[in-house]
C-alpha positions as semicolon CSV with decimal commas, in nm:
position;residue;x (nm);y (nm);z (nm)
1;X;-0,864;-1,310;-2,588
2;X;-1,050;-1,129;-2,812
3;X;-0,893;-0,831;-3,023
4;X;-1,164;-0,586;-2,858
5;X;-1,066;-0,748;-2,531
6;X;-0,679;-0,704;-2,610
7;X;-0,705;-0,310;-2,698
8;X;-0,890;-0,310;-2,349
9;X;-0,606;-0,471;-2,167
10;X;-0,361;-0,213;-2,380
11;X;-0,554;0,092;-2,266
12;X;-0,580;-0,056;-1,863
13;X;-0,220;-0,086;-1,873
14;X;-0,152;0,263;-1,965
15;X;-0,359;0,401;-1,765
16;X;-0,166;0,232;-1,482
17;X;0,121;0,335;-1,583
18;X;0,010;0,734;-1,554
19;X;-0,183;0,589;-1,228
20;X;0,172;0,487;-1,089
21;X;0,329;0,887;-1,226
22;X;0,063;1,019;-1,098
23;X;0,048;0,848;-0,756
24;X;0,417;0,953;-0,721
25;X;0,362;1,308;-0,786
26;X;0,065;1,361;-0,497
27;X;0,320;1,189;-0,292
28;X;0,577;1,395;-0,373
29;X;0,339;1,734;-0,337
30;X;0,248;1,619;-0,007
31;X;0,570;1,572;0,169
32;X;0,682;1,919;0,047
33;X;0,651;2,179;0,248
34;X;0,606;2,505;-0,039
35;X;0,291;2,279;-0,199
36;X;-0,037;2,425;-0,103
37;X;-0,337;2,271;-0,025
38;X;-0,544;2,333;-0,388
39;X;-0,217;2,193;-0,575
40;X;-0,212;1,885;-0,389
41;X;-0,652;1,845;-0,395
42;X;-0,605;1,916;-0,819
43;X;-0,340;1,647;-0,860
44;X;-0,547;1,428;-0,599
45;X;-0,841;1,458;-0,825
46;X;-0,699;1,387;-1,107
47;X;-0,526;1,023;-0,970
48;X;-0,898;0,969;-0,881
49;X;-0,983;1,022;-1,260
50;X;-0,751;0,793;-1,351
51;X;-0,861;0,497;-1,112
52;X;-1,201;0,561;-1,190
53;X;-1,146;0,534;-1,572
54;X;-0,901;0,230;-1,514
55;X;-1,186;0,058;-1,312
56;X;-1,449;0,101;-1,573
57;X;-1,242;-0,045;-1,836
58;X;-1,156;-0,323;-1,644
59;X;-1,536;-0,429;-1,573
60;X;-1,594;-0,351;-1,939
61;X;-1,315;-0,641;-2,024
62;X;-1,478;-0,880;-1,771
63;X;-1,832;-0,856;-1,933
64;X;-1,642;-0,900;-2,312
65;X;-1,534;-1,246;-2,151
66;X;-1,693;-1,329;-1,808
67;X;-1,540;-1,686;-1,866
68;X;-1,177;-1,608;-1,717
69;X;-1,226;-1,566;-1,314
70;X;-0,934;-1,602;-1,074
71;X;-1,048;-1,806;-0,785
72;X;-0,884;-1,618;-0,512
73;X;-0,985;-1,840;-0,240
74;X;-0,799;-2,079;-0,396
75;X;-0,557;-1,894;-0,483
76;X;-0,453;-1,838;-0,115
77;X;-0,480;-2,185;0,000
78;X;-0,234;-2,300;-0,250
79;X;-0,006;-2,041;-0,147
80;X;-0,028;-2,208;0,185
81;X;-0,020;-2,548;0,141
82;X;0,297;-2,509;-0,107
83;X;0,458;-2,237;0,173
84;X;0,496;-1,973;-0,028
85;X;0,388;-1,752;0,227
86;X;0,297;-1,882;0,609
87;X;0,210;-1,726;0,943
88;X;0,513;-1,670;1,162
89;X;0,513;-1,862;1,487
90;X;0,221;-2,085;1,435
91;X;0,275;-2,309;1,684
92;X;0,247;-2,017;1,950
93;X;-0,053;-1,883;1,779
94;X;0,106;-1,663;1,593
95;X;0,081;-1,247;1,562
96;X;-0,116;-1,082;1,305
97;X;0,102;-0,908;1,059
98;X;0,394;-1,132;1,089
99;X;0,471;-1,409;0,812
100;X;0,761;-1,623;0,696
101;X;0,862;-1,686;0,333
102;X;0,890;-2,050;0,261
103;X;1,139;-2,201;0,040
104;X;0,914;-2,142;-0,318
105;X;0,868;-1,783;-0,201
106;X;1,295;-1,713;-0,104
107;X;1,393;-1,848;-0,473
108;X;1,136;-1,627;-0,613
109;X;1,226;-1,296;-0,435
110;X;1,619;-1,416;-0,454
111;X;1,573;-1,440;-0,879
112;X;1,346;-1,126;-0,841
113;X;1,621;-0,909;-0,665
114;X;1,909;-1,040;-0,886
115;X;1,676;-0,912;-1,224
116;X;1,622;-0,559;-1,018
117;X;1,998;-0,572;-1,007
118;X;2,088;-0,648;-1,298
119;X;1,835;-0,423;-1,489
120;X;1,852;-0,103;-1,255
121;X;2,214;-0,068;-1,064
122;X;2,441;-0,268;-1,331
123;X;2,307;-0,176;-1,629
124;X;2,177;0,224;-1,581
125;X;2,502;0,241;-1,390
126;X;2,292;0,352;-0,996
127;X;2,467;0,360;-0,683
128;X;2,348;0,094;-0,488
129;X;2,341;0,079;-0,081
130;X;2,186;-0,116;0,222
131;X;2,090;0,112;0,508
132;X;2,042;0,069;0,867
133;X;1,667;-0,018;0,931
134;X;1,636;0,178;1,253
135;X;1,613;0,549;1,208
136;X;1,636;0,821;1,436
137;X;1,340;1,014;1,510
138;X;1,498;1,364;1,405
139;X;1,543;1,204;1,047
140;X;1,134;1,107;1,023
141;X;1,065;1,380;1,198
142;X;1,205;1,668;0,917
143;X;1,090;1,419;0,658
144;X;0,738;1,411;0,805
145;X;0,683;1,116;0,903
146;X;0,643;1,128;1,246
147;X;0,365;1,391;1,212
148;X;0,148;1,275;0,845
149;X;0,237;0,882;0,846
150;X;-0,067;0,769;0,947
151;X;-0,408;0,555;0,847
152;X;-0,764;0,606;1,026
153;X;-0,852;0,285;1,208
154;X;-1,173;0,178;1,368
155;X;-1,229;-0,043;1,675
156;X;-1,435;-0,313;1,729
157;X;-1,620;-0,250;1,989
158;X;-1,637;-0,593;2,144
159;X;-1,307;-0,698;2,091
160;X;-1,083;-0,440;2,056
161;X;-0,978;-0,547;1,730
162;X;-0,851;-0,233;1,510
163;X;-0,889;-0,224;1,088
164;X;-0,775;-0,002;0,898
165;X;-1,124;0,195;0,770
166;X;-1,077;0,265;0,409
167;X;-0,995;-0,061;0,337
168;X;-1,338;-0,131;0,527
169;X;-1,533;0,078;0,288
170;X;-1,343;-0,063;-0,024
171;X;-1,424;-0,436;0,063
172;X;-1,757;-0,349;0,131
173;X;-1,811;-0,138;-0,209
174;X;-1,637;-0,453;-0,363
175;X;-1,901;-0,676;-0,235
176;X;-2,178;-0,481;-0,318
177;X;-2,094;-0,462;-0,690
178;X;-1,963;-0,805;-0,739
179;X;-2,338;-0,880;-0,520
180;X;-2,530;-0,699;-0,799
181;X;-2,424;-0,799;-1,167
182;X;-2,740;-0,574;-1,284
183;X;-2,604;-0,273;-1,108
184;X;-2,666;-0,016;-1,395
185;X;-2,377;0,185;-1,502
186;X;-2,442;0,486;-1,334
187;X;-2,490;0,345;-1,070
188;X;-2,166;0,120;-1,049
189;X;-1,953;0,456;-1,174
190;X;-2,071;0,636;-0,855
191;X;-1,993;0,369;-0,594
192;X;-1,640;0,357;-0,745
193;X;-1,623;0,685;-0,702
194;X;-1,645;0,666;-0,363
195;X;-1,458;0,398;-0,280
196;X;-1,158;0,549;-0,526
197;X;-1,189;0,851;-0,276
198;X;-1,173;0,628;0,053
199;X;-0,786;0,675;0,157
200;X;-0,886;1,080;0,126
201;X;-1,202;1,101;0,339
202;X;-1,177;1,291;0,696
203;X;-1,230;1,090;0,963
204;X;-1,628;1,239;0,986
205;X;-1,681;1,163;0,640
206;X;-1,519;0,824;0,651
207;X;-1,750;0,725;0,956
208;X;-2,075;0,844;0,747
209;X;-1,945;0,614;0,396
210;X;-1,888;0,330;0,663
211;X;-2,239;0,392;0,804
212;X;-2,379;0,448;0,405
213;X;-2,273;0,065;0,294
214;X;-2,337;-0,132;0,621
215;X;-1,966;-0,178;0,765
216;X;-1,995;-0,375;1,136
217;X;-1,742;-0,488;1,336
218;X;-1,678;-0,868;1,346
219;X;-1,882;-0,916;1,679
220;X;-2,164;-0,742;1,508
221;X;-2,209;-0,409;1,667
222;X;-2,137;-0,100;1,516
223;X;-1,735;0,069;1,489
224;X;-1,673;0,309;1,675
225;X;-1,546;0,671;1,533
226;X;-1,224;0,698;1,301
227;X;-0,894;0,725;1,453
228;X;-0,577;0,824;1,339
229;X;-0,264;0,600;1,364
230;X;0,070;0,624;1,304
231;X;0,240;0,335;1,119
232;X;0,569;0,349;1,244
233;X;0,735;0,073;1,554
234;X;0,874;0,313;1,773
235;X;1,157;0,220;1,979
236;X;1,445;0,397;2,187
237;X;1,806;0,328;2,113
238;X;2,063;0,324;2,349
239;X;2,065;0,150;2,725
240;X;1,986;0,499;2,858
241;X;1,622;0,521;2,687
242;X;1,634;0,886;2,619
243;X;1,694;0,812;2,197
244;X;1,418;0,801;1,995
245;X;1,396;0,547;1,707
246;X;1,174;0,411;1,444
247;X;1,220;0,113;1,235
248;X;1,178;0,242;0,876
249;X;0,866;0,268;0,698
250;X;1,050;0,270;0,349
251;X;1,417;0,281;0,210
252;X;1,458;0,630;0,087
253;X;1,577;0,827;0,351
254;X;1,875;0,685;0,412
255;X;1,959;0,743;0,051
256;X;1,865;1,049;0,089
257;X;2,080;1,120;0,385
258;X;2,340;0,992;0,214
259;X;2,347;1,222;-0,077
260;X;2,683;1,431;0,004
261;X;2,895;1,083;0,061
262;X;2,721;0,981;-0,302
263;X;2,844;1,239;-0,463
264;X;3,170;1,263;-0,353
265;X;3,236;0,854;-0,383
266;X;3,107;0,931;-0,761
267;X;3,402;1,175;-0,806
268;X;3,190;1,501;-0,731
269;X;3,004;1,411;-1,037
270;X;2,591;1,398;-1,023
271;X;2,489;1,027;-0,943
272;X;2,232;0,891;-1,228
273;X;2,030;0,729;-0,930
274;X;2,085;0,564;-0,584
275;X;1,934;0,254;-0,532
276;X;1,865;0,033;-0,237
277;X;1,688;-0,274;-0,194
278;X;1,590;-0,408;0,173
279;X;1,286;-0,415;0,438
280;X;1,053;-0,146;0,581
281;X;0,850;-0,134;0,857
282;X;0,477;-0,058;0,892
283;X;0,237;-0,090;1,213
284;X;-0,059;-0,085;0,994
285;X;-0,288;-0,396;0,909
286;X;-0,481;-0,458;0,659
287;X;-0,729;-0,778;0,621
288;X;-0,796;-0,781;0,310
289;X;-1,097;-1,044;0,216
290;X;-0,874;-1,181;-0,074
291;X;-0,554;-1,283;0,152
292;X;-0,599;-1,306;0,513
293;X;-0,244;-1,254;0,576
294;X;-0,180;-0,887;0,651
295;X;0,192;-0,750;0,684
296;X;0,410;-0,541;0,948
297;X;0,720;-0,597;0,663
298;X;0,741;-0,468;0,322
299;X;1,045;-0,528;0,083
């Protein structure tokens, strides 16, 4: 790598890094109730910025040395083949979403999780926990979930098949570039723009990018118009039915929950942090063309 190539990679990775602060604070503006809507469109802007400036950089290091390409095609079968990552009942057909970790893939994530320990509850000194993964619906309903949660799908038509629609527009912004080496600059910037933006169109202006770059449905014909979706499995709990539930979509709220018991388990002093480590739960799907194994679980 060359040194030009090297202060590239230093600046990308900083950028990421106020990417990943920044990504945190929109979320955090968004789930709060006293944050208006210009505070939250400035500090979406701004993550935008960031993307966009991350993304040029990082075609500016691939033209210093066009050489290094990562197959991902290949990069998938292997990760097949050596069962790092399969579908879940194959035999039956399977269901998309679902997937089993092989035996490569559980001594991986079982070294990964005893480094996260190590590094984050035994040495900062956190409070770690493992919550229940089924939630009622009163907790994700104050949080917000029940109501904001959600992705805009688009149906095929034909089949019935749902995808997830920004991820639609980013694929096919992906292809177009990578299609076009001789894109000019300006050109490039403004496409990226775009699909940086996807995840924060309406569902109006999401149909019109979809319609801009081409986007069909599988069997052909056209989607049909944007839909909103929640990502949560709902459930009931209880042999009477009349208990709403939701398999989590993330760990923090029962952490959260859990604050008054933290604090007085930590001697009415201030935990540093409470940390959990486990599974959540998401109804969404995403096909991405790199891996064609989309996920219901997230750890």
């Amino acid at each position: 790598m060359s040194a030009e190539s090297s202060a590239l990679q230093d600046d990308i990775d900083a950028l990421n890094a106020k990417i990943t602060k920044q990504g945190a604070h929109v979320r955090s503006l968004k789930k709060a109730s006293s944050s208006n809507a210009d505070e939250i469109g400035s500090a979406v802007e701004a993550l935008k910025a960031l993307k966009l400036e991350a993304e040029v950089l990082r075609l500016k290091k691939e033209e210093l040395d066009p050489t290094v390409q990562f197959n991902r095609k290949s990069f998938d079968e292997l990760i097949l083949r050596k069962m790092f990552i399969v579908p879940s009942f194959e035999i039956h057909g399977g269901v998309k979403g679902l997937f089993d970790l092989g035996p490569p893939a559980c001594g991986l994530k079982a070294a990964m999780v005893d480094v996260w320990r190590k590094h984050f509850v035994l040495a900062e000194s956190m409070l770690e926990m493992e919550c229940t993964c089924l939630t009622p619906e009163v907790v994700l309903k104050t949080s917000g979930h029940v109501d904001r949660f959600t992705d805009l799908m688009v149906k095929d038509p034909v089949s019935g098949e749902c995808f997830r629609a920004d991820k639609l527009l980013e694929d096919a912004i992906d292809e177009l570039i990578e299609g076009n080496p001789d894109m000019p600059t300006e050109e490039r910037e403004g496409h990226l723009r775009i699909q940086i933006q996807a995840d924060a169109f309406s569902p109006t202006e999401l149909d019109e990018q979809l319609k801009k770059y081409g986007c069909r449905a599988p069997s052909g014909e056209a989607f049909g118009a944007s839909f909103p979706f929640n990502l949560m499995f709902k459930t009931s709990i209880g042999p009477e039915g009349t208990s709403v539930g939701y398999l989590r979509p993330e760990t923090a709220q029962g952490l959260f929950v859990n604050f008054r018991r933290l604090l007085e388990a930590n001697s009415q002093r201030m935990p540093f942090a409470a940390a959990q480590i486990g599974n959540g739960f998401r109804n969404g799907e995403y096909l991405s063309r790199a891996l064609r194994i989309a996920t219901h679980r997230v750890i």
